[in-house]
PDB file of C-alpha atoms and ligand atoms in Angstrom:
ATOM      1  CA  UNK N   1      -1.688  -0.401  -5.666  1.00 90.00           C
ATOM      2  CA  UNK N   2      -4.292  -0.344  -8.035  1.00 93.00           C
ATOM      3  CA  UNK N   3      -4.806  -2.411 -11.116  1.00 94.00           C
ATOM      4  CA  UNK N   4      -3.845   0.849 -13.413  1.00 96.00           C
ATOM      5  CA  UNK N   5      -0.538   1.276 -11.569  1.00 96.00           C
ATOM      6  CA  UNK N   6       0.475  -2.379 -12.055  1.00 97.00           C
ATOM      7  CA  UNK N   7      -0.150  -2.022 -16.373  1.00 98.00           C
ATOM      8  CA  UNK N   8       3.149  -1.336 -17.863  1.00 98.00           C
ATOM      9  CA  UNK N   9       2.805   0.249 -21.490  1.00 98.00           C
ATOM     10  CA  UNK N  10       5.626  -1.147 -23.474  1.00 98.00           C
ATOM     11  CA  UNK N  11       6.030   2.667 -25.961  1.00 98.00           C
ATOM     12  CA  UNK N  12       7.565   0.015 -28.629  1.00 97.00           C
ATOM     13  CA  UNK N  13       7.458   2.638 -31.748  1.00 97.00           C
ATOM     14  CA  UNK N  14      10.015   4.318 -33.950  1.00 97.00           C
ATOM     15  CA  UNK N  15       9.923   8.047 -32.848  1.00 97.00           C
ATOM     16  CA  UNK N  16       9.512  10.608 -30.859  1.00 98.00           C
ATOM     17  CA  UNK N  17       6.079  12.120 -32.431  1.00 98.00           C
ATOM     18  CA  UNK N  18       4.804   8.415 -32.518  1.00 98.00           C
ATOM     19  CA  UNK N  19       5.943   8.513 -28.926  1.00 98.00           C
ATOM     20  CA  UNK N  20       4.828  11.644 -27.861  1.00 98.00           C
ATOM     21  CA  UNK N  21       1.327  11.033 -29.375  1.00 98.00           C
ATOM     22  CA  UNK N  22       1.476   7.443 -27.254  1.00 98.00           C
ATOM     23  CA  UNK N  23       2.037   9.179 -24.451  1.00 98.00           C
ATOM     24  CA  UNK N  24      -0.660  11.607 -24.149  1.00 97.00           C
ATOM     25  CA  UNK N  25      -3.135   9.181 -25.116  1.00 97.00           C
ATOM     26  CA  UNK N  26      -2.633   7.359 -22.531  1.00 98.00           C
ATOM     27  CA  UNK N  27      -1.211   8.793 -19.811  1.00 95.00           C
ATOM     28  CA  UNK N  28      -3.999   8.274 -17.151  1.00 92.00           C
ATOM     29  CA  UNK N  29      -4.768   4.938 -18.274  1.00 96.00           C
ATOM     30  CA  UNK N  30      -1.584   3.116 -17.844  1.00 97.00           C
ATOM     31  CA  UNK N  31       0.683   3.012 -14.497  1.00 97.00           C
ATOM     32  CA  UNK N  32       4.357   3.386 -16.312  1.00 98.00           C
ATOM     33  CA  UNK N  33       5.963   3.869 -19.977  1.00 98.00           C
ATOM     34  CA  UNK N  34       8.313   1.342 -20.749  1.00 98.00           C
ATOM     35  CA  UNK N  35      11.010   2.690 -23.206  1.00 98.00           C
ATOM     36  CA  UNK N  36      13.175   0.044 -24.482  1.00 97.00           C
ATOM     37  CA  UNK N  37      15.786  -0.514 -27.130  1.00 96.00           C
ATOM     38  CA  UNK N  38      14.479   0.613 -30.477  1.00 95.00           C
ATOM     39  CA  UNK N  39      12.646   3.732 -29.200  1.00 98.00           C
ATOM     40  CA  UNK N  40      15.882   4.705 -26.875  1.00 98.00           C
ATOM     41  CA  UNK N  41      18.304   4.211 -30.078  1.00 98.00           C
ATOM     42  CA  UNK N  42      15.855   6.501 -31.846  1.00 97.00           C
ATOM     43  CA  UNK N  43      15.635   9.675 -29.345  1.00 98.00           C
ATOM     44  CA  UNK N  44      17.946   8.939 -26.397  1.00 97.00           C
ATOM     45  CA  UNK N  45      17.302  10.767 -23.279  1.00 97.00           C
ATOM     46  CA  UNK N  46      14.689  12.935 -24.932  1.00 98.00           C
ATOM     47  CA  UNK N  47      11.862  10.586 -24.691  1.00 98.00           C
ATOM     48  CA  UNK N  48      11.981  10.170 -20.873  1.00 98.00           C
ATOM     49  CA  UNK N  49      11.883  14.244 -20.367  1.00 98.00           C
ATOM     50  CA  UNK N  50       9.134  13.879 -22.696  1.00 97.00           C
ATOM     51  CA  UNK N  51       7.542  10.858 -20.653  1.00 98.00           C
ATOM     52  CA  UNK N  52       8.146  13.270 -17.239  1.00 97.00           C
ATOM     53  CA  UNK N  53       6.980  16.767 -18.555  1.00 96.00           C
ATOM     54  CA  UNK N  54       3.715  14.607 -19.376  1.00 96.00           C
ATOM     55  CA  UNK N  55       3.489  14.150 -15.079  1.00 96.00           C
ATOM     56  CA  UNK N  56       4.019  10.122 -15.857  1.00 97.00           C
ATOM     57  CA  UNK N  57       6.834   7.315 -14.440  1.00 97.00           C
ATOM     58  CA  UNK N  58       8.961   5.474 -16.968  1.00 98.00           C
ATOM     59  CA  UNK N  59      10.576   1.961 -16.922  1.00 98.00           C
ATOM     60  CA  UNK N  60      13.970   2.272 -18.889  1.00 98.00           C
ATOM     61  CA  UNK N  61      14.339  -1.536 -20.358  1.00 98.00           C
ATOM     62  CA  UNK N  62      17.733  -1.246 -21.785  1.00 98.00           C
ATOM     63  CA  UNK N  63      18.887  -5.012 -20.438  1.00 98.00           C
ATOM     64  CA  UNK N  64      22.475  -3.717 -19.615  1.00 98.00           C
ATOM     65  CA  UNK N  65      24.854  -7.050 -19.890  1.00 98.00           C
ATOM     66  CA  UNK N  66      28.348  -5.970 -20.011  1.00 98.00           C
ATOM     67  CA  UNK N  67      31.588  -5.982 -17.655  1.00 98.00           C
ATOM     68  CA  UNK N  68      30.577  -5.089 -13.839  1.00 98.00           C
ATOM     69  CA  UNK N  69      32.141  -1.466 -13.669  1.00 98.00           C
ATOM     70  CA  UNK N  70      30.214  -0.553 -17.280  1.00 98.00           C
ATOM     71  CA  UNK N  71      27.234  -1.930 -15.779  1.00 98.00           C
ATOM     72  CA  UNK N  72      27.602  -0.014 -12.745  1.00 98.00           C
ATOM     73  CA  UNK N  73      28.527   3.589 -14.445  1.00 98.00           C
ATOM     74  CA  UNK N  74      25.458   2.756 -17.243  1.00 98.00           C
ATOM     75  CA  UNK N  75      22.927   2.225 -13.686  1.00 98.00           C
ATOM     76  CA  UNK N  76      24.535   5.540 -12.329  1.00 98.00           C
ATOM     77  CA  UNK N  77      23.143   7.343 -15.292  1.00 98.00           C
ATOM     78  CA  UNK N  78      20.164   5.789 -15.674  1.00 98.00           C
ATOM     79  CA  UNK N  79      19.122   6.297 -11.781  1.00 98.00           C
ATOM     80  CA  UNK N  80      20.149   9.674 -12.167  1.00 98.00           C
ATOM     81  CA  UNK N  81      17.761   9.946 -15.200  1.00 97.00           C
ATOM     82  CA  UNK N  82      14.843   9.429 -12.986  1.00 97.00           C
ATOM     83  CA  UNK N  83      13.568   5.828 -14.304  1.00 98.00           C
ATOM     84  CA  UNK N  84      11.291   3.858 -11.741  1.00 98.00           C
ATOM     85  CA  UNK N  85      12.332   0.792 -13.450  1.00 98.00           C
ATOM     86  CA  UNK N  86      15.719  -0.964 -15.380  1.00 98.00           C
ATOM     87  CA  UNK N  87      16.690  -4.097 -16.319  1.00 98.00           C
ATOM     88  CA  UNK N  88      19.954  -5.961 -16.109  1.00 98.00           C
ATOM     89  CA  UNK N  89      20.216  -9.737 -17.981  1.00 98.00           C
ATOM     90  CA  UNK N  90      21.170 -11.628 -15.202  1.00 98.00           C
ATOM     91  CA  UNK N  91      22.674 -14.058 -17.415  1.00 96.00           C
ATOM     92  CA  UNK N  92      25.795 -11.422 -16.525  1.00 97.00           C
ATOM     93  CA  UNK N  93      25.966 -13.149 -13.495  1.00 97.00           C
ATOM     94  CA  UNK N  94      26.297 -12.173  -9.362  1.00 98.00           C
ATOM     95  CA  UNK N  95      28.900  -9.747  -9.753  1.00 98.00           C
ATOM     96  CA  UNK N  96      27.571  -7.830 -12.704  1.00 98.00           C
ATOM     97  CA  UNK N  97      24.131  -7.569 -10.926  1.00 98.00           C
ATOM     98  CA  UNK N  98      25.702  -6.319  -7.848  1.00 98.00           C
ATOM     99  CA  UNK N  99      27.530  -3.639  -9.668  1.00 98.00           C
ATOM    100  CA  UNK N 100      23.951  -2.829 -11.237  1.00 98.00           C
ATOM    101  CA  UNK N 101      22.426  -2.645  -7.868  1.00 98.00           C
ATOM    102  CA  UNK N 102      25.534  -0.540  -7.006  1.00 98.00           C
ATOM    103  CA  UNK N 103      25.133   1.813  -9.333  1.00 98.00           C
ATOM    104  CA  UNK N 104      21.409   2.453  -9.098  1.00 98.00           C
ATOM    105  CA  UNK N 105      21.784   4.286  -5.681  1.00 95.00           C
ATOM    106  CA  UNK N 106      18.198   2.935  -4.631  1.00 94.00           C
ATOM    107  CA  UNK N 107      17.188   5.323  -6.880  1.00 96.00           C
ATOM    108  CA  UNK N 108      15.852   2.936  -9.267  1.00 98.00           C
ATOM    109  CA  UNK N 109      14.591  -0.599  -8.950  1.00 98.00           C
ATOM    110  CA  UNK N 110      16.415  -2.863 -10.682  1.00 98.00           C
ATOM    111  CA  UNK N 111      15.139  -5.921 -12.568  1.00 98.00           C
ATOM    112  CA  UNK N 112      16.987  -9.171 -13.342  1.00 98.00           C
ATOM    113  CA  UNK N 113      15.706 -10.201 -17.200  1.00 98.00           C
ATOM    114  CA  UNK N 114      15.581 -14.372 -15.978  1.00 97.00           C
ATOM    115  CA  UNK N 115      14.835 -16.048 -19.658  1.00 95.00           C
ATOM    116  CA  UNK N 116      13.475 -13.883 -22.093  1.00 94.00           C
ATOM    117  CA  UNK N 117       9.116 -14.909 -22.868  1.00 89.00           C
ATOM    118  CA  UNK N 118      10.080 -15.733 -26.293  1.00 90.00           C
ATOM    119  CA  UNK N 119      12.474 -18.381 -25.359  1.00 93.00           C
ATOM    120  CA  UNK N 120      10.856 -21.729 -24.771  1.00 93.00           C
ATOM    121  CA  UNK N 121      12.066 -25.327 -22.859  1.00 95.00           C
ATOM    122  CA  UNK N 122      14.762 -25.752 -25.557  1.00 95.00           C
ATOM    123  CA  UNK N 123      16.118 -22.355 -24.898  1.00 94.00           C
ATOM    124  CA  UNK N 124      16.694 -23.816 -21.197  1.00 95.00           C
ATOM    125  CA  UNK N 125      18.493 -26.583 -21.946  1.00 96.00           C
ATOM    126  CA  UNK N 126      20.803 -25.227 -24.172  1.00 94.00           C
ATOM    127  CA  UNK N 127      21.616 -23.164 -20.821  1.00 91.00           C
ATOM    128  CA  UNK N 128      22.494 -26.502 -19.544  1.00 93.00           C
ATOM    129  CA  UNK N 129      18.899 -25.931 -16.900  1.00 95.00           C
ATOM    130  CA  UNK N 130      16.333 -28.808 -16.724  1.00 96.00           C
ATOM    131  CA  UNK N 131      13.159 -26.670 -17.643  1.00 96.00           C
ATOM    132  CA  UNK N 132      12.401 -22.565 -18.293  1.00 95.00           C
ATOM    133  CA  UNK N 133      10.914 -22.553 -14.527  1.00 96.00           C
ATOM    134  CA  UNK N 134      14.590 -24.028 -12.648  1.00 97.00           C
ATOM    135  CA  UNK N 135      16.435 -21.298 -14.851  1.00 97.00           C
ATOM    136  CA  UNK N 136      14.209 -18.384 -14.029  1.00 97.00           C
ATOM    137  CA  UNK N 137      14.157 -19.585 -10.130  1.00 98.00           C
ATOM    138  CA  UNK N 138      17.653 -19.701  -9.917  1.00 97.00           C
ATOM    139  CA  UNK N 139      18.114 -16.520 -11.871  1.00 98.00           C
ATOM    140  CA  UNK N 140      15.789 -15.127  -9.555  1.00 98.00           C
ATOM    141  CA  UNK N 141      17.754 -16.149  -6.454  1.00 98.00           C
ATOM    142  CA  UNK N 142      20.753 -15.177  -7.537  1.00 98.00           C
ATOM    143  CA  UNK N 143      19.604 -11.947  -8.346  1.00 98.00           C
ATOM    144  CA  UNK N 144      18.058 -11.194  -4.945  1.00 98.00           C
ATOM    145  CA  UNK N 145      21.067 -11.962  -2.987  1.00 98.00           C
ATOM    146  CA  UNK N 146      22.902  -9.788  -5.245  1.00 98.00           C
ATOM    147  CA  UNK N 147      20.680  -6.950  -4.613  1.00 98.00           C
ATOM    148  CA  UNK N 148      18.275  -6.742  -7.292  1.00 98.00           C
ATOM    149  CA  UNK N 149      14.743  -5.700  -6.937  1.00 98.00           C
ATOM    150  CA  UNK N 150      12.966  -8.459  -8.540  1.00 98.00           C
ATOM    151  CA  UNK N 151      12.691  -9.851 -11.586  1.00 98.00           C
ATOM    152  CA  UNK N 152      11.316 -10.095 -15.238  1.00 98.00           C
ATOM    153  CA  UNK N 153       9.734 -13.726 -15.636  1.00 96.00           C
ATOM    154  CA  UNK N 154       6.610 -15.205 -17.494  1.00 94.00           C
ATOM    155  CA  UNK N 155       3.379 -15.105 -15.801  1.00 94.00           C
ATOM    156  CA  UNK N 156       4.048 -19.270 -15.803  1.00 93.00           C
ATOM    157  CA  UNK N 157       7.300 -18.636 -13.241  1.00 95.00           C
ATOM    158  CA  UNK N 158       5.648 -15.859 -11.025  1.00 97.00           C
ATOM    159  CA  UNK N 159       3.944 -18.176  -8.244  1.00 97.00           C
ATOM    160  CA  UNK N 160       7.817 -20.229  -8.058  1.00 98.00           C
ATOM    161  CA  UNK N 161       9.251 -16.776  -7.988  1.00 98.00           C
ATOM    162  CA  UNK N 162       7.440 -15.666  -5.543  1.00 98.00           C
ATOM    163  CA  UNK N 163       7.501 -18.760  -3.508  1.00 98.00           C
ATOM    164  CA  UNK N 164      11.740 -19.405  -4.019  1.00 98.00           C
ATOM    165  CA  UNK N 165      12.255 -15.206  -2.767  1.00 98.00           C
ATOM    166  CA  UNK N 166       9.325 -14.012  -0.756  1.00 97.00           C
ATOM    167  CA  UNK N 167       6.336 -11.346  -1.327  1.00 94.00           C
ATOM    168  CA  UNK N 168       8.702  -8.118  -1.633  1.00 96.00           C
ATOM    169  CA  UNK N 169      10.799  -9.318  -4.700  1.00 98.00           C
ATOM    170  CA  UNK N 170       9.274  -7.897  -7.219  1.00 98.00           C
ATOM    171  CA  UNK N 171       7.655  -9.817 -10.402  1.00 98.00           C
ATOM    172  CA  UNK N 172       6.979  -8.118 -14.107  1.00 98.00           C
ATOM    173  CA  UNK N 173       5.919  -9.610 -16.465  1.00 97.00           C
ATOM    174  CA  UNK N 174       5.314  -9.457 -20.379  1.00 95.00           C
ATOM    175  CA  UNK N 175       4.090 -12.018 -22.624  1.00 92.00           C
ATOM    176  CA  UNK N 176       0.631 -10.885 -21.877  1.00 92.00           C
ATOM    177  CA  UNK N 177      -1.886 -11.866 -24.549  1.00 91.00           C
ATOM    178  CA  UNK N 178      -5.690 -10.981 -24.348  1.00 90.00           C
ATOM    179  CA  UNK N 179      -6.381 -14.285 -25.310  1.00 84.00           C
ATOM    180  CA  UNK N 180      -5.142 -17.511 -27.422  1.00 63.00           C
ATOM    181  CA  UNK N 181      -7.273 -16.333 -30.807  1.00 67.00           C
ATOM    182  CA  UNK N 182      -5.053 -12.997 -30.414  1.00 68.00           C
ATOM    183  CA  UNK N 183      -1.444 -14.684 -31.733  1.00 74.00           C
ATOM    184  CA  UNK N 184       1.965 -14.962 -29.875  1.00 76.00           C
ATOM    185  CA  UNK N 185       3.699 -12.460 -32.469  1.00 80.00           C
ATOM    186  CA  UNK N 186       7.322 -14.004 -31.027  1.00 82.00           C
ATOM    187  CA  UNK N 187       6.615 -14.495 -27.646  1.00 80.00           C
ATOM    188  CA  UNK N 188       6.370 -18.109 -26.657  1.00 85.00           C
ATOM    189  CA  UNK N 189       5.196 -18.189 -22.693  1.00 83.00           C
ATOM    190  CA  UNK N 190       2.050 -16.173 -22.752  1.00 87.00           C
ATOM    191  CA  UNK N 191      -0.482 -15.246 -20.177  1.00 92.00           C
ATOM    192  CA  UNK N 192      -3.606 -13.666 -19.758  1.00 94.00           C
ATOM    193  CA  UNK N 193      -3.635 -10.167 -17.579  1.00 95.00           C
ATOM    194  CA  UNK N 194      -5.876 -12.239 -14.958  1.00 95.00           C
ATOM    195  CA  UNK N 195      -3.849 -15.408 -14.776  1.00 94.00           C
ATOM    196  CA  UNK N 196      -0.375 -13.095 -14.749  1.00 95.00           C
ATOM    197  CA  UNK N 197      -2.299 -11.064 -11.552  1.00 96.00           C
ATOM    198  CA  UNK N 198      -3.230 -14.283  -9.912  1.00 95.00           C
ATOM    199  CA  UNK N 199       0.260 -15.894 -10.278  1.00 95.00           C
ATOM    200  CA  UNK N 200       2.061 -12.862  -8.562  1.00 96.00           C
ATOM    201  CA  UNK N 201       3.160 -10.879 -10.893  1.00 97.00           C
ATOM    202  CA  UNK N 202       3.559  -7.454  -9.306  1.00 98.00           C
ATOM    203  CA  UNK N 203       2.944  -5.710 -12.631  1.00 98.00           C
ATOM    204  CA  UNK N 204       2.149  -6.472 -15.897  1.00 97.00           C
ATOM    205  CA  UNK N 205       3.958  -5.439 -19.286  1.00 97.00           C
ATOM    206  CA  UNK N 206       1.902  -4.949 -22.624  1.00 97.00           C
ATOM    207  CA  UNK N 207       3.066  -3.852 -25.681  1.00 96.00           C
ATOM    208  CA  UNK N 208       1.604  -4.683 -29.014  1.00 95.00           C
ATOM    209  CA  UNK N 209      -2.125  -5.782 -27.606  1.00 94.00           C
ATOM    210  CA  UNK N 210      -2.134  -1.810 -26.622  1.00 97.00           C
ATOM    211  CA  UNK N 211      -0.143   0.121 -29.422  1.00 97.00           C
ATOM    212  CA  UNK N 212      -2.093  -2.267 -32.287  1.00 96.00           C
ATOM    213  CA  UNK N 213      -5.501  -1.940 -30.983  1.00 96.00           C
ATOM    214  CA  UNK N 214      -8.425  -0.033 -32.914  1.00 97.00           C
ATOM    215  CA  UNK N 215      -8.910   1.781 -29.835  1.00 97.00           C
ATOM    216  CA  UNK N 216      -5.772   1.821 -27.481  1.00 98.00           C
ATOM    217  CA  UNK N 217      -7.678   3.842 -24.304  1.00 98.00           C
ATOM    218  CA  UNK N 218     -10.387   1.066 -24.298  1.00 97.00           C
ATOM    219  CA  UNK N 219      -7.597  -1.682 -24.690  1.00 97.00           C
ATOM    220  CA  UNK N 220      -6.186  -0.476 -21.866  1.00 97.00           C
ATOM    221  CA  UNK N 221      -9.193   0.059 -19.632  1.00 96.00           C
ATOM    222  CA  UNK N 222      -9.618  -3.397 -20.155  1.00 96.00           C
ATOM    223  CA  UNK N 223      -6.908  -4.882 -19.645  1.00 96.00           C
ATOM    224  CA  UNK N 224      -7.083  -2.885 -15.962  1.00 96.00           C
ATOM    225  CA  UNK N 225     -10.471  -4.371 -15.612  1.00 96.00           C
ATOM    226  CA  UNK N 226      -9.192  -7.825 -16.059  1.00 95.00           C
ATOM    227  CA  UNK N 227      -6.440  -6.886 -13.738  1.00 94.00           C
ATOM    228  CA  UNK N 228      -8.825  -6.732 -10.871  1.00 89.00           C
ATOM    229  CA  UNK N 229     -10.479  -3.021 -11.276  1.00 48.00           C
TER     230      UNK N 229
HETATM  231  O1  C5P J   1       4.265  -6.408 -27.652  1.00 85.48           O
HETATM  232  P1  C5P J   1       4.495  -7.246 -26.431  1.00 85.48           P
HETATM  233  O2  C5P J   1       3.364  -7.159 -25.422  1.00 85.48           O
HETATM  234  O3  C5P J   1       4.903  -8.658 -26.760  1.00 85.48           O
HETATM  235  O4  C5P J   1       5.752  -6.502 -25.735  1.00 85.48           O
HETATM  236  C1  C5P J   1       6.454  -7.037 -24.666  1.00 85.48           C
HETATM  237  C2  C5P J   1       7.532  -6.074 -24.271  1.00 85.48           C
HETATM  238  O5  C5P J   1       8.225  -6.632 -23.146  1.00 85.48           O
HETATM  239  C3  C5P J   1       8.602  -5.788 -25.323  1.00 85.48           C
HETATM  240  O6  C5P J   1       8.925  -4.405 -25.202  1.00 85.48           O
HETATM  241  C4  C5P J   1       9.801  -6.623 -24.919  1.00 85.48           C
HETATM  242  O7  C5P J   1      11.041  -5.993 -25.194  1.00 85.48           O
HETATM  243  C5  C5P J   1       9.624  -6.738 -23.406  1.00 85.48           C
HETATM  244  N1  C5P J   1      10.193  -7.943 -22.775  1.00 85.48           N
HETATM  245  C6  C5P J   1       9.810  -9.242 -23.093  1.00 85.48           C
HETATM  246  N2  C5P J   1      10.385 -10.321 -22.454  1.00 85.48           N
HETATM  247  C7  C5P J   1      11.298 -10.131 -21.499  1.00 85.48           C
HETATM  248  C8  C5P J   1      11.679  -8.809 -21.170  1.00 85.48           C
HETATM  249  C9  C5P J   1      11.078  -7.743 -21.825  1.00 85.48           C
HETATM  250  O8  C5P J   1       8.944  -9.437 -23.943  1.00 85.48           O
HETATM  251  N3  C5P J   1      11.805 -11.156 -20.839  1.00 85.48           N
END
């Protein structure tokens, strides 16, 4: 894969226009469109025809955590919707991210949110874990055997990720900050786009570095560059 298929654009805006403007900006400059909560509250399934008609893949980050069978129907629809990508928390535990693997047909891939990059060590214990890293490798295991794809995780977890499940479980991962003068917004475990590559991670999300940027094309080209091309 190249770099520019491994960048994940996080399409974190109110609207469709705001969306649809997003979208054919930069189109051939990122490798997916991640629509998550606030956008898919806003427009519903609208967005990811838009996302399609524009010839591009989308990443449908709707963290499902519910009872196994709602899980499962909500993955039915959303494989049948054409996303690439969807995320599960697997805080729902092994049956609930069977019935999401269940439901997604191989259709889509499904990810298993570990801990969240704006929780920190004390997030972790209060899960009763020793450190961020155990929870996310268990997570990670536990998500595997149930079927899962791969993960989200930090760039900090990737290499243990990688190392606990082998090279074909999948690794994405947000949190990704240019650099330290840039600002954490609310993430707290933040990488650069190199270190993140170097670490494992399979792909990279970016949100706000991209959408808030002066010049979001250039961002983006970038952030590719950094990524190894
Ligand atoms: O703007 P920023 O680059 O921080 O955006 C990161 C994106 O990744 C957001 O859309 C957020 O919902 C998502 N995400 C995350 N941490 C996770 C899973 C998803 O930040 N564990």
């Amino acid at each position: 894969m190249k770099p520019v298929e491994r960048l994940i654009f996080a399409l974190d805006v109110p609207d469709i226009k705001s969306a649809e403007s997003f979208v054919n900006l930069l189109a051939g400059s990122v490798g997916l469109f991640k629509v998550g909560l606030e956008l898919f509250a806003a427009t519903g399934p609208s967005v990811l025809e838009l996302i399609k008609k524009a010839g591009a893949d989308f990443f449908l980050d709707l963290k499902l955590h519910d009872i196994p069978k709602t899980v499962e129907r909500a993955m039915a629809v959303i494989a049948n919707s054409g996303a690439s990508l969807a995320t599960v928390h697997a805080a729902g535990g092994p049956a609930m991210l069977e019935a999401a693997a269940k439901g997604a047909k191989g259709k889509t891939r499904v990810l298993a949110v570990t801990v969240l990059t704006s929780q920190g060590e004390e997030d972790a214990r209060a899960a009763g874990a020793a450190s961020v890293s155990e929870l996310v490798v268990a997570r990670a295991i536990m998500a595997q055997k149930a079927g899962c794809h791969g993960v989200i995780c930090s760039g900090l977890e990737a290499a243990k990720v990688k190392a606990a499940t082998g090279p074909g479980f999948l690794c994405v991962c947000p949190g990704i900050r240019l650099d330290a003068s840039q600002g954490k917004d609310d993430q707290v475990r933040v990488v650069t786009p190199e270190n993140a590559i170097s670490q494992g991670a399979d792909y990279i999300v970016i949100g706000r570095p991209i959408r808030d940027a002066k010049d979001p094309v250039a961002a983006a080209r970038e952030i590719a560059r950094r990524m190894g091309g």
